[in-house]
XYZ file of C-alpha atoms in Angstrom:
356
model
C -38.295 -41.435 33.562
C -37.554 -39.329 36.638
C -39.219 -35.924 36.556
C -38.383 -32.673 38.450
C -41.568 -33.139 40.393
C -40.165 -36.519 41.833
C -36.996 -34.643 42.999
C -39.004 -31.939 44.522
C -41.265 -34.482 46.446
C -38.350 -36.402 47.877
C -36.490 -33.245 48.824
C -39.666 -31.668 50.291
C -39.381 -28.432 48.310
C -40.975 -26.991 45.365
C -40.002 -27.582 41.800
C -38.921 -24.002 41.512
C -36.521 -24.535 44.376
C -35.234 -27.648 42.696
C -34.629 -25.648 39.469
C -32.726 -22.844 41.344
C -30.710 -25.258 43.322
C -29.541 -27.374 40.312
C -28.554 -24.279 38.321
C -26.555 -23.104 41.366
C -28.439 -19.822 41.970
C -27.481 -18.030 45.053
C -31.096 -17.717 46.185
C -31.050 -21.228 47.659
C -29.575 -21.964 51.066
C -26.663 -24.418 51.390
C -28.849 -26.914 53.336
C -31.543 -26.890 50.804
C -29.187 -27.174 47.932
C -27.567 -30.258 49.628
C -30.931 -31.966 50.052
C -32.025 -31.273 46.525
C -28.635 -32.552 45.135
C -29.040 -35.716 47.172
C -32.474 -36.286 46.140
C -31.459 -35.774 42.370
C -28.541 -38.193 42.800
C -30.699 -40.849 44.547
C -33.277 -40.624 41.658
C -30.555 -40.395 38.969
C -32.352 -37.256 37.717
C -30.806 -35.589 34.616
C -31.504 -31.827 34.487
C -33.676 -30.639 31.690
C -32.713 -27.130 30.998
C -36.162 -26.209 29.714
C -38.017 -27.762 32.576
C -35.603 -25.999 35.064
C -36.149 -22.762 33.516
C -39.895 -22.895 33.167
C -40.220 -23.998 36.826
C -38.589 -20.779 37.938
C -40.653 -18.663 35.562
C -37.642 -17.901 33.393
C -36.862 -18.665 29.819
C -33.019 -18.998 30.553
C -32.423 -16.842 27.348
C -30.893 -13.401 26.760
C -31.637 -11.418 23.580
C -28.702 -9.790 21.911
C -29.584 -7.162 19.235
C -27.037 -6.040 16.692
C -27.133 -3.767 13.522
C -25.093 -6.104 11.467
C -23.510 -9.381 12.716
C -21.024 -9.536 9.760
C -19.059 -6.422 11.145
C -15.848 -7.253 13.186
C -16.886 -5.250 16.384
C -20.372 -6.853 16.610
C -19.131 -10.380 16.022
C -16.389 -10.005 18.524
C -18.813 -8.730 21.171
C -21.423 -11.296 20.556
C -18.881 -14.190 20.802
C -17.784 -12.807 24.247
C -21.298 -12.281 25.452
C -22.266 -15.843 24.458
C -19.236 -17.326 26.206
C -20.086 -15.766 29.554
C -23.782 -16.554 29.236
C -23.188 -20.147 28.465
C -20.860 -20.482 31.327
C -23.635 -19.101 33.541
C -26.290 -21.444 32.150
C -28.040 -19.054 29.835
C -28.674 -19.220 26.100
C -28.249 -16.364 23.601
C -30.967 -15.334 21.192
C -29.505 -13.235 18.366
C -31.426 -10.600 16.530
C -29.414 -9.286 13.596
C -31.224 -6.216 12.311
C -29.191 -6.254 9.039
C -30.248 -2.612 8.078
C -33.842 -3.858 7.660
C -36.358 -1.262 8.953
C -39.098 -3.829 9.025
C -36.922 -6.114 11.278
C -36.078 -3.408 13.632
C -39.633 -2.489 14.223
C -40.649 -6.150 14.656
C -37.821 -6.827 17.199
C -37.850 -3.567 19.160
C -41.383 -2.386 18.971
C -43.582 -5.600 18.952
C -44.131 -8.404 21.460
C -41.190 -10.382 19.871
C -39.195 -10.226 23.003
C -42.066 -10.710 25.441
C -41.837 -13.865 27.420
C -39.094 -15.168 25.061
C -36.209 -13.746 26.959
C -35.258 -12.763 30.508
C -33.088 -9.807 29.491
C -31.677 -7.774 26.655
C -28.313 -6.533 25.330
C -28.350 -3.852 22.714
C -25.008 -3.701 20.839
C -24.513 -0.268 19.270
C -28.159 -0.243 18.091
C -29.565 3.256 17.335
C -32.939 3.792 18.885
C -35.769 5.969 18.073
C -38.195 7.344 20.756
C -40.731 4.608 19.874
C -38.005 1.975 20.312
C -37.100 3.210 23.792
C -40.858 3.296 24.818
C -41.471 -0.165 23.781
C -38.382 -1.448 25.387
C -39.150 0.283 28.598
C -42.735 -1.286 28.666
C -41.186 -4.746 28.509
C -39.880 -4.155 32.081
C -36.874 -6.480 31.478
C -33.227 -6.043 32.689
C -31.003 -4.543 29.921
C -27.695 -3.207 29.009
C -26.458 -1.202 26.055
C -22.970 -1.324 24.470
C -21.645 1.777 22.782
C -23.151 5.269 22.969
C -26.163 6.389 21.098
C -28.536 3.499 22.236
C -29.332 4.539 25.776
C -32.454 3.331 27.447
C -33.468 4.945 30.804
C -32.507 2.805 33.687
C -30.192 0.704 31.754
C -26.409 0.554 32.310
C -24.235 1.345 29.284
C -20.680 -0.193 28.614
C -18.610 1.836 26.103
C -15.291 3.612 25.287
C -14.867 7.347 25.009
C -14.937 7.857 21.334
C -14.012 11.434 21.586
C -10.833 10.700 23.550
C -9.961 7.794 21.209
C -10.211 10.139 18.127
C -8.150 12.909 19.924
C -5.400 10.433 20.697
C -5.347 9.096 17.042
C -5.128 12.643 15.590
C -2.708 13.757 18.052
C -0.425 10.761 17.097
C -0.488 12.070 13.552
C 0.179 15.709 14.682
C 3.079 14.444 16.874
C 4.685 12.850 13.759
C 4.458 16.302 12.106
C 1.461 15.983 9.926
C -0.755 19.165 9.575
C -2.868 18.180 6.477
C -4.851 15.397 8.122
C -7.986 14.133 6.496
C -10.775 12.342 8.331
C -13.035 9.619 6.906
C -16.208 9.787 9.052
C -19.454 7.942 9.210
C -22.370 8.590 6.964
C -25.396 9.933 8.858
C -27.702 7.949 6.698
C -25.839 4.678 7.694
C -27.737 3.029 10.524
C -24.337 2.279 12.064
C -23.159 5.918 12.307
C -25.536 7.360 14.826
C -23.364 9.134 17.512
C -20.114 7.129 17.165
C -19.029 8.967 13.933
C -20.056 12.394 15.657
C -17.877 11.704 18.761
C -14.908 10.654 16.752
C -15.244 13.658 14.300
C -15.444 15.908 17.354
C -12.314 14.333 18.873
C -10.401 14.803 15.450
C -11.426 18.411 15.393
C -10.612 19.150 19.054
C -7.008 17.767 18.450
C -6.538 19.982 15.436
C -7.726 23.090 17.208
C -5.540 22.261 20.199
C -2.646 22.219 17.769
C -3.503 25.630 16.471
C -5.119 24.252 13.170
C -8.478 24.898 11.723
C -10.490 21.881 10.527
C -10.766 21.968 6.718
C -14.178 20.748 5.574
C -12.656 19.698 2.236
C -10.589 17.000 4.177
C -13.555 15.503 5.753
C -15.423 12.805 3.985
C -18.506 10.643 5.038
C -18.980 7.066 4.119
C -20.161 3.870 5.581
C -18.155 1.977 8.233
C -16.820 -0.694 5.811
C -13.809 -1.455 3.674
C -15.617 -0.389 0.540
C -16.879 2.843 2.274
C -13.152 3.792 3.155
C -12.076 3.047 -0.439
C -14.793 5.225 -1.910
C -14.218 8.013 0.666
C -10.441 8.059 -0.037
C -10.987 8.168 -3.862
C -13.246 11.124 -3.347
C -10.547 12.763 -1.257
C -8.022 12.247 -3.856
C -10.300 13.607 -6.527
C -10.472 16.887 -4.666
C -7.050 17.959 -5.471
C -3.930 17.870 -3.284
C -3.863 14.581 -1.179
C -3.494 14.869 2.489
C -0.316 13.643 4.133
C -2.390 11.602 6.656
C -5.816 10.067 7.059
C -7.530 9.223 10.200
C -10.412 6.870 9.434
C -13.304 6.458 12.038
C -12.754 2.558 12.126
C -10.096 0.057 10.982
C -12.254 -1.280 8.154
C -12.458 2.111 6.649
C -8.796 2.611 7.119
C -8.173 -0.710 5.207
C -10.251 0.646 2.366
C -8.111 3.878 2.496
C -4.968 2.003 2.211
C -6.391 0.034 -0.817
C -7.414 3.316 -2.543
C -4.021 4.933 -1.948
C -2.285 2.046 -3.372
C -4.544 1.828 -6.421
C -3.724 5.572 -6.972
C -0.002 4.771 -6.934
C 0.684 6.382 -3.409
C 2.633 4.530 -0.810
C 1.654 4.101 2.773
C 3.252 5.611 4.842
C 5.748 7.245 2.558
C 3.217 9.402 0.787
C 0.139 9.192 3.009
C -0.025 7.842 6.700
C -3.296 6.043 7.674
C -4.670 5.638 11.217
C -7.779 3.733 12.322
C -9.839 2.828 15.466
C -10.583 -0.741 16.628
C -7.512 -2.876 16.433
C -9.323 -5.301 14.092
C -8.108 -8.891 13.837
C -6.417 -7.809 10.445
C -4.948 -4.624 11.738
C -1.634 -6.242 12.757
C -1.383 -8.251 9.481
C -1.739 -5.051 7.530
C 0.560 -3.027 9.865
C -2.203 -0.568 10.592
C -1.596 1.896 13.370
C -4.844 2.249 15.427
C -6.609 2.974 18.716
C -7.358 -0.422 20.176
C -10.629 -0.730 21.865
C -11.464 -3.720 24.161
C -14.415 -5.132 22.113
C -14.558 -8.550 23.784
C -14.228 -7.062 27.229
C -17.070 -4.841 26.606
C -19.295 -7.768 25.770
C -18.087 -9.672 28.795
C -18.654 -6.763 31.146
C -22.257 -6.095 29.751
C -23.060 -9.848 30.150
C -21.805 -9.786 33.792
C -23.746 -6.615 34.656
C -26.749 -8.161 33.094
C -26.684 -11.281 34.996
C -26.514 -9.666 38.398
C -30.334 -8.608 38.430
C -31.073 -12.317 37.223
C -29.540 -13.576 40.544
C -26.660 -15.211 38.672
C -22.944 -14.985 39.649
C -21.131 -14.794 36.449
C -17.727 -16.411 36.073
C -14.629 -14.206 35.446
C -13.107 -15.484 32.242
C -10.803 -12.513 31.916
C -8.885 -11.709 35.036
C -8.631 -7.934 35.780
C -11.934 -7.270 33.918
C -13.229 -3.809 35.156
C -16.163 -4.006 37.560
C -19.275 -1.983 37.100
C -19.548 0.822 39.536
C -22.458 0.759 41.917
C -24.545 3.328 43.393
C -23.780 6.159 40.894
C -26.447 7.288 38.268
C -27.196 10.155 36.051
C -30.004 11.555 38.442
C -32.925 9.713 36.739
C -31.991 6.311 37.958
C -29.821 5.363 34.961
C -26.483 4.093 36.011
C -23.390 6.157 34.832
C -21.823 4.574 31.803
C -18.899 2.153 32.383
C -16.154 3.658 30.118
C -13.425 1.062 29.310
C -9.841 2.416 28.309
C -8.409 2.450 24.812
C -4.755 2.464 23.752
C -2.660 3.707 21.013
C -0.908 1.031 18.779
C 1.722 2.316 16.531
C 2.528 0.098 13.471
C 3.886 0.661 10.029
C 1.161 2.606 8.399
C 2.034 5.910 10.133
C 5.404 7.906 9.782
C 6.493 11.518 9.644
C 5.448 13.162 6.428
C 7.930 13.098 3.480
C 10.064 16.182 3.174
C 9.403 17.957 -0.119
């Protein structure tokens, strides 16, 4: 069987150069690449991915860490990241923390990632000081997706959660609602970290801009799940007069809100309007008004940013994908976050409040 050493000997280059040339990396001159390809063709050499990677001192693998893979946002991001990595010759090693503290410590604070991956993508993964310190010591390229999981020196791709919540609340205000409830994230939920704080802030800013004072009795915390939204809405209804509109911090919570309202005999949107954030795959089916965030695009852009320091030119599967800004940072060497736009999607779940 022909080995990579045979190709290297015939081409007069090192095995590392053969590996780089056959993977199409830009660090090989055109003349050398032609010589390597000719030698490989002459010897009928079939590329072994593992041998090629090891010859270049790389694993050919990128770690992607998510809190819970079963949630829509995380699954959508991971699918997009994997698509771009595979197109670029890289494998994805998924770490699903699943809410298990022991798993997060093993993944983020031990040698689990050392020499197993070439780079890391953290998807909305809340970090403690010990996590950041351990990740920094690995000295690997990394990118974070969503706010609240920043690592010094790593780029971050996200949306503006405050602005998204302001737009959602303003939509309800423009319809004529003034008694608007908010279902926010539970601070004890590992998924909540800063996203729920930012979206609550946007909700409150929109109310104040309209001359309304936020009412604590209309603000309920729960998990970012359908069940969490159902329980939070049931609690809202148990407090007395129901709101005329509910802004949920994510679409899954909004779906739970719709379920609870219907179980209580209330009609959406005739009695209560419901608004979410995400544009979940089921949002259109349920007629849910929402703030659409580009989940797949965040994953694609993060992967493309990550491949750059690895010397790989990523493909462009989505024309018009926003490029990462270069040369700008926060002052400590950390690039400024890349903030992708959101958009208001109005469907059947929101309408003007019913006249009494």
